[in-house]
Coordinates of C-alpha atoms and ligand atoms in Angstrom, one line a residue:
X576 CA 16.5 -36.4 14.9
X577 CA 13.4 -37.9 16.9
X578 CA 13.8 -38.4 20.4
X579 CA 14.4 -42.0 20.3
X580 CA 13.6 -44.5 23.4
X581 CA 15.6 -47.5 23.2
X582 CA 15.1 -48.2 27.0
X583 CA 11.5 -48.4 26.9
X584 CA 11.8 -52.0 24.9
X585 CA 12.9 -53.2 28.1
X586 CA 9.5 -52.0 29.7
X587 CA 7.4 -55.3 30.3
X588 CA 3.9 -55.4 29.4
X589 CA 1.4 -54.0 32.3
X590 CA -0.1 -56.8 32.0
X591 CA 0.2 -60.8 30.4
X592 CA -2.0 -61.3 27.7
X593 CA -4.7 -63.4 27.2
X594 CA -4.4 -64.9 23.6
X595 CA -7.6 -66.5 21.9
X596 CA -7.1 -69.9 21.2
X597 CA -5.8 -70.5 17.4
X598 CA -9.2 -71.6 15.8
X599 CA -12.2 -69.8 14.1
X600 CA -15.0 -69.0 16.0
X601 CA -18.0 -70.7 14.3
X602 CA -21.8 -71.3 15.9
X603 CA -21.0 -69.8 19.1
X604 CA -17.7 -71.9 19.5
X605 CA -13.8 -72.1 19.2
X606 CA -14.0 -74.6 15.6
X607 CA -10.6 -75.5 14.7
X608 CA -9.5 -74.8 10.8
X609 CA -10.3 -77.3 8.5
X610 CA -6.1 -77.1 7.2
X611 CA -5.5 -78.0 10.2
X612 CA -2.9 -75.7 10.2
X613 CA -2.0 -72.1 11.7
X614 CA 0.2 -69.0 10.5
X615 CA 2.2 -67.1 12.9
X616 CA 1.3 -63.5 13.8
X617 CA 4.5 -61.0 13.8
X618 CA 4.9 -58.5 16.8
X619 CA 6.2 -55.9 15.0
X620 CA 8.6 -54.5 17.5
X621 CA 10.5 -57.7 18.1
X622 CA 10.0 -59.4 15.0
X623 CA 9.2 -62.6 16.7
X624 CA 5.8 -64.9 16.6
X625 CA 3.4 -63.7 19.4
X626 CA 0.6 -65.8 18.6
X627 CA -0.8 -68.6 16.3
X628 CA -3.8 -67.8 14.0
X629 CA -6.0 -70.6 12.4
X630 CA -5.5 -71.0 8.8
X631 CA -8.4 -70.7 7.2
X632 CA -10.0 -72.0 3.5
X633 CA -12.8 -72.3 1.6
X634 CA -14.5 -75.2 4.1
X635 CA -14.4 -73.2 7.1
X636 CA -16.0 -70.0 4.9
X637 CA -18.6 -72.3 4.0
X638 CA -19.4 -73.8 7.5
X639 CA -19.0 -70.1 8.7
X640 CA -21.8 -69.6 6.1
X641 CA -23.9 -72.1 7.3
X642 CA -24.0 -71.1 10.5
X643 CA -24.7 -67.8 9.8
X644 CA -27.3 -68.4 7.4
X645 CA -29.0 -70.9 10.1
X646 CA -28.7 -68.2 12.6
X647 CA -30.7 -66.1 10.5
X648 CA -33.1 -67.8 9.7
X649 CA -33.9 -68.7 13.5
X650 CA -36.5 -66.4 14.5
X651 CA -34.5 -66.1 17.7
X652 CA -32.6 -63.4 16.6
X653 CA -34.3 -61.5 13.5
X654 CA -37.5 -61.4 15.6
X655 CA -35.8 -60.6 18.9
X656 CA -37.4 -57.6 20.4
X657 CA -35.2 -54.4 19.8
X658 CA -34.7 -53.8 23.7
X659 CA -33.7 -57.0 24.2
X660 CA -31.1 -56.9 21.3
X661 CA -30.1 -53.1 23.0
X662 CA -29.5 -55.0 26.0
X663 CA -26.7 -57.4 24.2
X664 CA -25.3 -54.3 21.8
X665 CA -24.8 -52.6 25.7
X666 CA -23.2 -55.7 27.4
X667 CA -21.0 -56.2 24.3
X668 CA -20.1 -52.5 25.3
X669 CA -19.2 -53.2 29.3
X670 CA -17.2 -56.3 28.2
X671 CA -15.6 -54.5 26.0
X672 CA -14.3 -52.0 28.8
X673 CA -14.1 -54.8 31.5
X674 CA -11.8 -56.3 29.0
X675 CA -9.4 -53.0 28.1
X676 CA -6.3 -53.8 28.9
X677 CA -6.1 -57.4 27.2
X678 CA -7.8 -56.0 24.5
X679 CA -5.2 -53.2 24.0
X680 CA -2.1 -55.2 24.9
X681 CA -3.8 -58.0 21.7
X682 CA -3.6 -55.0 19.4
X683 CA -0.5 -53.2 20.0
X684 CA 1.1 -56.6 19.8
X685 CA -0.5 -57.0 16.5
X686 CA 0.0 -53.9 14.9
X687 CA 3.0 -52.2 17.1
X688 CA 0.3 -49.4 18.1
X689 CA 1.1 -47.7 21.4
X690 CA -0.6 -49.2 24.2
X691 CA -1.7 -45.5 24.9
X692 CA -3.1 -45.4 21.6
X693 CA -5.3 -48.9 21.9
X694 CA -6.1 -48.6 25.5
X695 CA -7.2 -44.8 26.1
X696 CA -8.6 -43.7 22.2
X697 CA -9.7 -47.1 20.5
X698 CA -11.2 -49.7 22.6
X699 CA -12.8 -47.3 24.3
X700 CA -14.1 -45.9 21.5
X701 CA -15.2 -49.5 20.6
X702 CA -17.3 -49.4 23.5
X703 CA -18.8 -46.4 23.0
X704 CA -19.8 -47.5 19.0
X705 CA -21.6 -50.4 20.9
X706 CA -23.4 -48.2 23.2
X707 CA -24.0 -45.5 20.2
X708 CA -25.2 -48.8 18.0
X709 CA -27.9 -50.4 21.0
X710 CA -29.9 -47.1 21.0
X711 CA -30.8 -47.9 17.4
X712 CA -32.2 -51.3 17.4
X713 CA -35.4 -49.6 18.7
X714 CA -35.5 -46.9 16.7
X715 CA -35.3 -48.6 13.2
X716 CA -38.3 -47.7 11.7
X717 CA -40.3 -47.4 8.6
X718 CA -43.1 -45.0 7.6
X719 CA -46.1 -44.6 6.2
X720 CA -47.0 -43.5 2.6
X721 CA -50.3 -41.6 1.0
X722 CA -51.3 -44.0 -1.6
X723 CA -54.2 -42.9 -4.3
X724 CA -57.8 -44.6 -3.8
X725 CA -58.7 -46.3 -0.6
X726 CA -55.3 -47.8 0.1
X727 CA -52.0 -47.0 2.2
X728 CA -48.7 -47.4 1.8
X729 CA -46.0 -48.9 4.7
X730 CA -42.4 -48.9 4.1
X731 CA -40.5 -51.5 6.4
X732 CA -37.0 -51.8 7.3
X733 CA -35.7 -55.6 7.6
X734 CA -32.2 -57.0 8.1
X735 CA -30.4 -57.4 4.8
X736 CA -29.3 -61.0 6.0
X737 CA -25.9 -62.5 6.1
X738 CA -23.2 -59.7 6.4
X739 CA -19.1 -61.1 5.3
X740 CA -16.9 -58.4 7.0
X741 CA -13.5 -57.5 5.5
X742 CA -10.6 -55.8 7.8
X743 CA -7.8 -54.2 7.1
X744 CA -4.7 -54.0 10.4
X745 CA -4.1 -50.4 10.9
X746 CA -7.6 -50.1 13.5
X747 CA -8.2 -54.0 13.9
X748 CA -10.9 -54.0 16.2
X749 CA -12.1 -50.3 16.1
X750 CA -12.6 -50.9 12.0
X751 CA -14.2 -54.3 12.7
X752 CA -17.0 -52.6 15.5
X753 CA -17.6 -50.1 12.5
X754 CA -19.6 -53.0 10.7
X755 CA -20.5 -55.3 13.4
X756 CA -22.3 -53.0 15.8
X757 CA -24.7 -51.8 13.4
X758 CA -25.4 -54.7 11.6
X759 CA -26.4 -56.6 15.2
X760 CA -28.7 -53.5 15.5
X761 CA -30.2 -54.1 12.4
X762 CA -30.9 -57.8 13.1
X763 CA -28.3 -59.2 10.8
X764 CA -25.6 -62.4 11.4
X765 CA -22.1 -61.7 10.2
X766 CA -18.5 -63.5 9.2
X767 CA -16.0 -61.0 10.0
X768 CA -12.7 -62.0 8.4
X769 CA -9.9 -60.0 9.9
X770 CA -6.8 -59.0 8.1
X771 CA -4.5 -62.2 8.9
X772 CA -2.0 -60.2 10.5
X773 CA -4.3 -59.0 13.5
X774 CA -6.8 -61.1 14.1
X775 CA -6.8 -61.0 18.1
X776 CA -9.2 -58.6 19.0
X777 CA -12.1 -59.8 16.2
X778 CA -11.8 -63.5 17.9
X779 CA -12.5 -61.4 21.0
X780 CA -15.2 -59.4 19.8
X781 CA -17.3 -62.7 19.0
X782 CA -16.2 -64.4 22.1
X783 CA -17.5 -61.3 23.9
X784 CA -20.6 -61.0 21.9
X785 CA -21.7 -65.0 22.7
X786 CA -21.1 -64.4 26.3
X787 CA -22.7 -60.6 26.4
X788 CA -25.9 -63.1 25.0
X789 CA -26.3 -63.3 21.1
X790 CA -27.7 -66.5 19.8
X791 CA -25.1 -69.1 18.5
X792 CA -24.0 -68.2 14.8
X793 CA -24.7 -65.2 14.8
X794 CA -21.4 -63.5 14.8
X795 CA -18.5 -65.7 13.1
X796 CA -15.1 -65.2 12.5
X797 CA -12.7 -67.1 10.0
X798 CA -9.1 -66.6 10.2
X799 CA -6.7 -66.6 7.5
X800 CA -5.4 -64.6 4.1
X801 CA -7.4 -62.8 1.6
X802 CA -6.8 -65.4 -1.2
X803 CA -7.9 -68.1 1.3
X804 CA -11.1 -66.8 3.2
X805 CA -11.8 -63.4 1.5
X806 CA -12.5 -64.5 -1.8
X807 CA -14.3 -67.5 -1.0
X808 CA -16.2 -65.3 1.6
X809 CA -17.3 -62.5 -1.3
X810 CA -18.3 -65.4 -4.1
X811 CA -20.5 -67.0 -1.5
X812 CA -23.5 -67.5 -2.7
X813 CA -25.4 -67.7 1.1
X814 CA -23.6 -64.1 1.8
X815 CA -25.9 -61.3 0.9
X816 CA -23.6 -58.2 1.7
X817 CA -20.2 -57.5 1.7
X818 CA -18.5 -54.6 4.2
X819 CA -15.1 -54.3 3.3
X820 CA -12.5 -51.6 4.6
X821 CA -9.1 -51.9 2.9
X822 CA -6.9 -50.8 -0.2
X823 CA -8.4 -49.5 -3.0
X824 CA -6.8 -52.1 -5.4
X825 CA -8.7 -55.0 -3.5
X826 CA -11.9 -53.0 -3.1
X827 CA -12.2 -53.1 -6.8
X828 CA -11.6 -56.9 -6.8
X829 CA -14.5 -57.2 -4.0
X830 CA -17.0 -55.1 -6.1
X831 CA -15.6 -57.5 -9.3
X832 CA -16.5 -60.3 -7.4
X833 CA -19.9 -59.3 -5.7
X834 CA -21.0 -58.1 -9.0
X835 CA -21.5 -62.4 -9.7
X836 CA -24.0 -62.7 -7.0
X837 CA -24.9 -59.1 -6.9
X838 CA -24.3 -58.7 -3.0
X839 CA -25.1 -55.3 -1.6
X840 CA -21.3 -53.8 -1.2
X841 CA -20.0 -51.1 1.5
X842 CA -16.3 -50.1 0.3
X843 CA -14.1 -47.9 2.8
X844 CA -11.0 -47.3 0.7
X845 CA -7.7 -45.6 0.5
X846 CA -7.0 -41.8 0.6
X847 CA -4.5 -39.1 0.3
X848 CA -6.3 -36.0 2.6
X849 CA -5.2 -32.5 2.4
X850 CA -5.0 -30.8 5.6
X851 CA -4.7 -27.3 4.6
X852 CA -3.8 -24.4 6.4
X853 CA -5.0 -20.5 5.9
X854 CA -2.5 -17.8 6.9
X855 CA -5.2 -17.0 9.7
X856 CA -5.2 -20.0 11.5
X857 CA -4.3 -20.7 15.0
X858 CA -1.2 -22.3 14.0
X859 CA -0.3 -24.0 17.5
X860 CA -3.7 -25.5 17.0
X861 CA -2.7 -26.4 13.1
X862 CA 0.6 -27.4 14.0
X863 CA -0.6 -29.8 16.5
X864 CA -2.9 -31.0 14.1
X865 CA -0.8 -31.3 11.4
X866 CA 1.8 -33.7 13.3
X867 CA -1.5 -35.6 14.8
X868 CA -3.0 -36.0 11.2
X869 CA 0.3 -38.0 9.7
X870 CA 2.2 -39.6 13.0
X871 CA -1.4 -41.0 14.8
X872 CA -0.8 -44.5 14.6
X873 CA 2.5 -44.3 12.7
X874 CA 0.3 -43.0 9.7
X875 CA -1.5 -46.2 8.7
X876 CA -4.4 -44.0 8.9
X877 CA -7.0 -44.1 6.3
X878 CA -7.7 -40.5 6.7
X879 CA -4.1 -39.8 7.3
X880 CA -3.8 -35.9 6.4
X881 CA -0.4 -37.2 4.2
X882 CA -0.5 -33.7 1.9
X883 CA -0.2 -30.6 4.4
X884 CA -1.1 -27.6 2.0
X885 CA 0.0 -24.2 3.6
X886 CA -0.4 -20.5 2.5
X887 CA 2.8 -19.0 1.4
X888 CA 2.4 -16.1 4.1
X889 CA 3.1 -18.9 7.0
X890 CA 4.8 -21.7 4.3
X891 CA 8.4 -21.5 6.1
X892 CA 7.2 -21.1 10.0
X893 CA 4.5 -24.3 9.5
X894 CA 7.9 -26.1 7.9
X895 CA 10.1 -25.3 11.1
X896 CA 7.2 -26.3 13.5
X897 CA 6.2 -29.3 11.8
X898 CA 9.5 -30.6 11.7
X899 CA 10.4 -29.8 15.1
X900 CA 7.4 -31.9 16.3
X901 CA 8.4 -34.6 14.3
X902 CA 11.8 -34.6 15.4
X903 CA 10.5 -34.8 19.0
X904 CA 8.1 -37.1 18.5
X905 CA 9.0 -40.0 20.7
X906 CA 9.5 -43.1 18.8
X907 CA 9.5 -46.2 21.0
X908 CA 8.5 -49.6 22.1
X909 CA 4.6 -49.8 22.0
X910 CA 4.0 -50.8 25.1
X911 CA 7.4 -48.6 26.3
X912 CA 6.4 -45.9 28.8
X913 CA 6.1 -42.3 26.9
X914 CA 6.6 -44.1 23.4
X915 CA 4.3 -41.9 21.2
X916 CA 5.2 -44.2 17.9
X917 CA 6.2 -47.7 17.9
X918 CA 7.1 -49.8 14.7
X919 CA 4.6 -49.3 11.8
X920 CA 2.6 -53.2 11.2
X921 CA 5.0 -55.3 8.8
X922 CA 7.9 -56.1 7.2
X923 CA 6.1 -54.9 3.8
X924 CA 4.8 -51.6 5.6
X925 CA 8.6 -51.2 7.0
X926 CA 10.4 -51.7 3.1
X927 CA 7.5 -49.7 1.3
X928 CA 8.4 -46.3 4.0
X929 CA 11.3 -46.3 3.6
X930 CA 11.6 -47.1 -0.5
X931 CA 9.1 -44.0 0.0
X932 CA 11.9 -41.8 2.0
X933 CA 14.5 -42.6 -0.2
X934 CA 12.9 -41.6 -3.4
X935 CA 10.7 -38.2 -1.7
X936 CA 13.1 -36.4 -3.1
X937 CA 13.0 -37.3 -6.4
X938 CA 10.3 -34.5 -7.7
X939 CA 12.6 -31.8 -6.1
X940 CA 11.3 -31.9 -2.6
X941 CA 13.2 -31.2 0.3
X942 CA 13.7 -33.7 3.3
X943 CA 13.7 -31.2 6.4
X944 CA 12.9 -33.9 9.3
X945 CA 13.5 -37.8 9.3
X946 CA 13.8 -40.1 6.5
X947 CA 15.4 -42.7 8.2
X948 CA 15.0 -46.0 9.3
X949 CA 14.8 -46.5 13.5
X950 CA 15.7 -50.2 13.6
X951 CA 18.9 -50.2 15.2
X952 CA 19.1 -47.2 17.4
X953 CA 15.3 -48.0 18.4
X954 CA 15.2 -52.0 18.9
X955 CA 18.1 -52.8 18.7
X956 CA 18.7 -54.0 15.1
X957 CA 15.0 -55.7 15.6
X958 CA 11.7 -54.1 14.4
X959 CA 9.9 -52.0 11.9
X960 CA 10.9 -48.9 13.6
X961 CA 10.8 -45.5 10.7
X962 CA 11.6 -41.6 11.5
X963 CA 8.6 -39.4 11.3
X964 CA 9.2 -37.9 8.5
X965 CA 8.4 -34.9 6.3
X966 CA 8.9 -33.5 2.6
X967 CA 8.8 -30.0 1.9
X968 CA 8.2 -27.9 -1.4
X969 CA 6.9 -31.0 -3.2
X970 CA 5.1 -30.9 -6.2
X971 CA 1.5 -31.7 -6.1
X972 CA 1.9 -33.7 -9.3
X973 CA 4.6 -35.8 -8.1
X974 CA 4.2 -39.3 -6.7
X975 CA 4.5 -38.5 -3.2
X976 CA 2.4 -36.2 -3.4
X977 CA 0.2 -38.5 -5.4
X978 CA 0.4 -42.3 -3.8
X979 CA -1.0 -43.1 -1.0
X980 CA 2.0 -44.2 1.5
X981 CA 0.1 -45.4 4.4
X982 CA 3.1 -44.6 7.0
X983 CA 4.3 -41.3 8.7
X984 CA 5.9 -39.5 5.6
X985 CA 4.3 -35.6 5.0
X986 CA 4.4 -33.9 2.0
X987 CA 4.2 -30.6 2.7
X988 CA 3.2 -27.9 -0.2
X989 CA 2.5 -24.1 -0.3
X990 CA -0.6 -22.2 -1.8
X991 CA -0.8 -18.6 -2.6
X992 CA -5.0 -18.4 -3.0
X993 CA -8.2 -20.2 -2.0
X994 CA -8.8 -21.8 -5.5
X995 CA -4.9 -23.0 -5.8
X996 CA -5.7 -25.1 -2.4
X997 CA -8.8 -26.4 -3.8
X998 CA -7.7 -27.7 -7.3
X999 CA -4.3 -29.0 -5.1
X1000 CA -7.0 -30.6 -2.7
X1001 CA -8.9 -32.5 -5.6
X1002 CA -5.6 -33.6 -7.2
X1003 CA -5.8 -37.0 -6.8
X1004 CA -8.5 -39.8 -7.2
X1005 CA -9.5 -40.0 -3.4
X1006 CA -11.8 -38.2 -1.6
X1007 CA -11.7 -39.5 1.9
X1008 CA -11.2 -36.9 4.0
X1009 CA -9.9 -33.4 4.1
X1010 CA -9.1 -30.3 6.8
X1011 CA -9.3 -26.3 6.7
X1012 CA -7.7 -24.2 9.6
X1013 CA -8.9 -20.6 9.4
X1014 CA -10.6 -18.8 11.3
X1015 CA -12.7 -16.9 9.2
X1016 CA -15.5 -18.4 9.4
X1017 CA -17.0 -17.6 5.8
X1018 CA -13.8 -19.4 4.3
X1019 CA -14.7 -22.6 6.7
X1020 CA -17.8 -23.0 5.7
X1021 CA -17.3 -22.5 1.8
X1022 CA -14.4 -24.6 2.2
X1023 CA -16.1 -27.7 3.6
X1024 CA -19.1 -27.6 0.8
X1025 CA -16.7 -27.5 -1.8
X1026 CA -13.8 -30.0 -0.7
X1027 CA -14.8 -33.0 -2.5
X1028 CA -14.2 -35.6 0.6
X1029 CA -16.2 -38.1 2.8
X1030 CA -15.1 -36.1 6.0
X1031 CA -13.9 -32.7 6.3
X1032 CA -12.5 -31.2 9.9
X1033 CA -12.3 -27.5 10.6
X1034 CA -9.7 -26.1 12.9
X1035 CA -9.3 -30.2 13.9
X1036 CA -7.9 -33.5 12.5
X1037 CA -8.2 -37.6 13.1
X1038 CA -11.3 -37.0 15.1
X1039 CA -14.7 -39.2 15.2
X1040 CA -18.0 -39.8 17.0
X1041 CA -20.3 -43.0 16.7
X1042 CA -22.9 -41.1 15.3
X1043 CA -20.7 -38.9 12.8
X1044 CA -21.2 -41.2 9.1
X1045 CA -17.6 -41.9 7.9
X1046 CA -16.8 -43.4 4.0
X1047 CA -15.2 -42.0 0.9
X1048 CA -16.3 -39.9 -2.4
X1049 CA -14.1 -41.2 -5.8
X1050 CA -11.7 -44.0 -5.2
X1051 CA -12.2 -43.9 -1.6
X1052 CA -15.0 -45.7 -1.9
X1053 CA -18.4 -46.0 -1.1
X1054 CA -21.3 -46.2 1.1
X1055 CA -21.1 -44.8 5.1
X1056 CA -19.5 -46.8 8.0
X1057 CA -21.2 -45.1 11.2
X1058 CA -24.0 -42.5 12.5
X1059 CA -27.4 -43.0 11.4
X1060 CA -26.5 -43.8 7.7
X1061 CA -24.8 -47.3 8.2
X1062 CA -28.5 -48.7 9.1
X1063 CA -28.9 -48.1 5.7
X1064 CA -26.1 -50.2 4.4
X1065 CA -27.5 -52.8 7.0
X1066 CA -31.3 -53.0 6.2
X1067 CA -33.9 -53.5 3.0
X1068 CA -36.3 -51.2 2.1
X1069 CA -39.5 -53.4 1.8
X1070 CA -43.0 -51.7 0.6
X1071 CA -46.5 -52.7 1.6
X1072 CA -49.6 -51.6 -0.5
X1073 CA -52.7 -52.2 1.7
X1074 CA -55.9 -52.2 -0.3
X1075 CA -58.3 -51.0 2.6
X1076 CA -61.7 -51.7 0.5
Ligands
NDP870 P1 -5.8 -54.8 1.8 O1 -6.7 -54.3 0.8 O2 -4.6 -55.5 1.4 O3 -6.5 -55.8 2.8 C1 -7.7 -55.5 3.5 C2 -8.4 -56.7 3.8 O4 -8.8 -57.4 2.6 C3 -7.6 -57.7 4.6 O5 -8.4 -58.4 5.5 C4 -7.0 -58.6 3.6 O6 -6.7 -59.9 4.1 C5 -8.2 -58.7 2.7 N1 -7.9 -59.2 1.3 C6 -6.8 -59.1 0.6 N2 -6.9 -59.6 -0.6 C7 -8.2 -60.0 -0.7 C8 -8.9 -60.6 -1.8 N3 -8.4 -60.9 -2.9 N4 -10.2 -60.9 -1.6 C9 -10.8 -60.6 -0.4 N5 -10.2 -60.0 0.7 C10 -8.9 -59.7 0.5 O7 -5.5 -53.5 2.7 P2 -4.5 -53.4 4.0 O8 -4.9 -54.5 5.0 O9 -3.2 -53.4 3.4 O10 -5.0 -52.0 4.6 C11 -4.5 -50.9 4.2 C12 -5.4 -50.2 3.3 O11 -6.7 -50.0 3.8 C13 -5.0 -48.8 2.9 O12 -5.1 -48.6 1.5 C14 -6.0 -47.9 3.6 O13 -6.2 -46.7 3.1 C15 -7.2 -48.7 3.6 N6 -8.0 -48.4 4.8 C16 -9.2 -47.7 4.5 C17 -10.0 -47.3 5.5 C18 -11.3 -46.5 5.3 O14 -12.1 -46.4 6.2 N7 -11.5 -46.0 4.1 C19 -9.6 -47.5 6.9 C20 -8.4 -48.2 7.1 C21 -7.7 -48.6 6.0 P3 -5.2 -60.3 4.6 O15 -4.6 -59.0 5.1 O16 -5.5 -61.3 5.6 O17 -4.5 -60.8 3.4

C-alpha cells in the first residue's frame, strides 16, 4: 500500500494566498465579465470553493479581441525595439520568481499539485522560459536571397498578429508561458484563455506582464469554459492564430473551427509514451525513471511514460521495483510536508482513474501495486485522492494499454527484441514522446531516429529546457511549443524583391 499521509492535511499553507480578483483582465485592467456572473474553482484536496473565476462569454471574447487587435496595431509595441521588449520578457521573469510562493500555493490549489512540485520545478521553470524567450526578440532575423538580374532578395520575419491561447490544468501556468513568452518575443498580442478550472496563475501572468511594462492590451485573459470563451475565441474573425494545448478530441474541433477563418494553428495534444527499458540499462536509473515518468504530477502529464515496455531478461525485477516505489510513494495533502502526490485535478479526473483501475484487468493484466481510491484514509472521506498504481503483463492491444488515462496508472509490458519494442512503441495513434534506457550506445541512438515521437529521452524521463522544441507527431498534434522553432509558429515569412536598376 502507499505510504499514505493523512496528517499532512492538517499542515497549513506556508503562506496565505493572494487570489486575483474574479474578473478578466482586458486592456491592461481587471474588466469584470459581461454575465456578470462567476464559477467556483474546486481545491481538489478539500473539495471546497477556493476562489471565484469570472464567467466568461462571447462579449468579453470580443472586447478581449478588440483590445488586442488595437494593441497591435499601436506601433508601440510591434515596432518596439527588441532590447527594449528583452527588457520586459526579463522583468516578467524576476516577477515571476519575486512572486513564487503565491504563484505556487494559486496552482497547487487549483490543480492539487504538490507545493514542491509548483514551487521548486514549475514556476521556476516559468521564469527561466521568460529569460530563455527575451534573448530572442533581438535575434529574430531574416536573410538575404540571390535573386537573378540586378535584383536582391530579403526575407523578413513579422509578428503573425493576434495570438488566442488555449490551456489545459495539468501545467496551468508553465503550459500557458509555453505560448506567451515567445509570442511577446515575436511582437505579437495575445488572449490566453485558461482551462476554467485553474485560471489563477494566467490572471497573474498578465497582471505581472502590465506591471513588468507591456503596453495595455497586449496580453488579455478571458475566464470561463470552452463552450463559452474558446469557441467564440477560435471563430473570431480579429484572431489570426490559434495555440492550443489540450485533448486530442477538442484539438480536432479547434483545427475544424480555424479551418473557417483559416487561422494559423499550433496543436499540443494527447499521448500514450513508451518508456522502454533494454536489459542493459542502469535499472536504479530506469526504475527511478519509470516511477517519475507516470506519478510526476499525479500523471496528468502529457508526456506521461503511461506504457513501461521492459525486456523479458529484467521483466519480473523492473515489476517488483516499480511497484515497490509506487507503494512508497507518499500520497498526501499538496501543500502537506513530504506529500510527493496529492489528489489528481477533478471530480471527472477522480471517477475516470478509478473506472480505469477497476477495469485494467480486464485484458488479462495483473494489478501488482495500487488500484485503489485514497479518499478516506488520505482526506478524510474528502478529495480526489487515487493509489499510484500499476498493471503488469498487459496486452499492447488492450485498452489500457491503448487510451490515454491521464492519471498515475502503468501499464507495464515485456519485449523479447529491439523490433517487438518498436512496433509495441508505434501502437497507438500518438507520438508525443517516448524513452530508451540502454546503455549501449549504438541501440540509443538508432532507437531515438526511429521512435516515431515529438520527444525522445535516453537514459532520462519528464525532462525539459526552454530551448529544447517540444510538440507531437500523429494525433499528438502539431507544430513546436519551445526552443528556437516556436518563433516559427509566432512570425510570417514576408519576401522582398528589390529591383536595384
Ligand atoms: P481539454 O481538451 O478538455 O481542454 C483543454 C482546453 O480547451 C481547456 O482550456 C478547455 O476549457 C478548452 N476547451 C474545451 N472545449 C473547448 C471547445 N469546444 N473549444 C475551445 N476550447 C475548448 O483538455 P484537458 O483540459 O482535459 O487537458 C487534458 C488533455 O490535454 C490531455 O489529453 C493531455 O494529453 C492534453 N495535454 C497535452 C499537452 C501537450 O503538450 N501535448 C500538455 C498537457 C495536456 P475548459 O477546461 O475551461 O472547459
Amino acid at each position: 500500500m502507499p505510504v499514505k499521509n493523512p496528517d499532512s492535511k492538517k499542515t497549513s499553507p506556508a503562506v496565505q494566498v493572494d487570489l486575483p480578483p474574479s474578473k478578466h483582465f482586458i486592456g491592461g485592467e481587471w474588466v469584470d465579465p459581461a454575465s456578470g456572473s462567476t464559477n467556483g474553482s474546486i481545491d481538489p484536496a478539500t473539495e471546497e470553493v477556493h476562489a471565484q473565476i469570472a464567467a466568461g462569454n462571447e462579449a468579453d471574447v470580443d472586447a478581449a479581441v478588440q483590445s488586442a487587435s488595437a494593441a497591435f496595431q499601436d506601433e508601440s509595441w510591434r515596432r518596439m525595439p527588441p532590447a527594449k521588449r528583452a527588457r520586459i520578457l526579463w522583468r516578467m521573469a524576476e516577477l515571476v520568481d519575486e512572486n513564487r510562493a503565491n504563484l505556487a500555493l494559486c496552482e497547487s490549489l487549483d490543480t492539487g499539485k504538490t507545493a514542491f512540485d509548483a514551487g521548486k520545478v514549475e514556476i521556476p521553470l516559468v521564469a527561466e522560459i521568460f529569460r530563455y524567450y527575451a534573448g530572442w526578440t533581438t535575434k529574430i532575423e531574416g536573410g538575404v536571397v540571390p535573386l537573378p538580374g540586378n535584383s536582391l532578395g530579403l526575407t523578413l520575419r513579422e509578428p503573425v498578429g493576434v495570438c488566442g491561447m488555449i490551456t489545459p490544468w495539468n501545467f496551468p501556468m508553465l503550459l500557458a508561458s509555453w505560448k506567451v513568452a515567445p509570442a511577446l518575443a515575436c511582437g505579437n498580442t495575445i488572449i490566453l484563455k485558461p482551462s476554467e478550472q485553474t485560471s489563477l496563475t494566467s490572471l497573474w501572468m498578465a497582471k505581472i506582464g502590465t506591471e513588468a511594462g507591456l503596453p495595455a492590451g497586449v496580453f488579455n485573459v478571458v475566464t470561463g469554459s470552452g463552450s463559452a470563451v474558446g469557441t467564440p475565441l477560435v471563430r473570431h474573425p480579429g484572431v489570426n492564430k490559434i495555440s492550443f494545448t489540450g485533448s486530442t478530441e477538442v484539438g480536432r474541433m479547434v483545427q475544424r473551427e480555424s479551418a473557417e477563418t483559416l487561422k494559423r494553428v499550433t496543436l499540443e495534444l494527447g499521448g500514450k509514451s513508451p518508456n522502454i527499458i533494454f536489459a542493459d540499462a542502469n535499472l536504479k536509473a530506469a526504475l527511478r525513471g519509470a516511477a517519475a515518468g507516470i506519478f510526476y504530477n499525479k500523471g496528468e502529464v502529457c508526456a506521461a511514460g503511461s506504457r513501461l515496455l521492459v525486456a523479458r531478461d529484467v521483466y519480473d525485477e523492473v515489476l517488483e521495483g516499480v511497484a515497490a516505489i509506487a507503494d512508497k510513494t507518499t500520497v498526501g495533502h499538496p501543500q502537506g510536508e513530504g506529500t510527493r502526490m496529492g489528489p489528481v485535478c477533478n471530480q471527472d479526473q477522480y471517477e475516470g482513474v478509478l473506472g480505469w483501475m477497476e477495469r485494467g484487468s480486464e485484458g488479462g493484466a495483473r494489478l501488482i501495486a495500487g488500484g485503489n481510491s485514497l479518499r478516506d484514509e488520505v482526506g478524510g472521506g474528502k478529495g480526489f485522492y487515487v493509489a499510484p498504481t500499476v498493471f503488469a503483463d498487459v496486452d499492447p492491444a488492450s485498452a489500457i494499454a491503448q487510451e490515454e488515462i491521464f492519471g498515475p496508472v502503468l501499464a507495464v509490458i515485456p519485449f523479447d527484441e529491439p523490433e517487438e519494442a518498436l512496433q509495441i512503441a508505434h501502437s497507438t495513434p500518438y507520438g508525443l514522446a517516448a524513452a530508451v534506457w540502454t546503455r549501449d550506445v549504438g541501440r540509443a541512438l538508432s532507437m531515438a531516429r526511429d521512435l516515431r515521437a515529438g520527444t525522445v529521452w535516453v537514459n532520462a524521463y519528464n525532462l525539459y529546457d526552454p530551448g529544447l522544441p517540444f510538440g507531437g507527431f500523429g494525433e499528438s498534434g502539431f507544430g513546436r511549443d519551445l526552443g528556437k522553432d516556436a518563433l516559427a509558429a509566432y512570425t510570417e515569412t514576408k519576401s522582398v524583391w528589390i529591383n536595384l536598376d
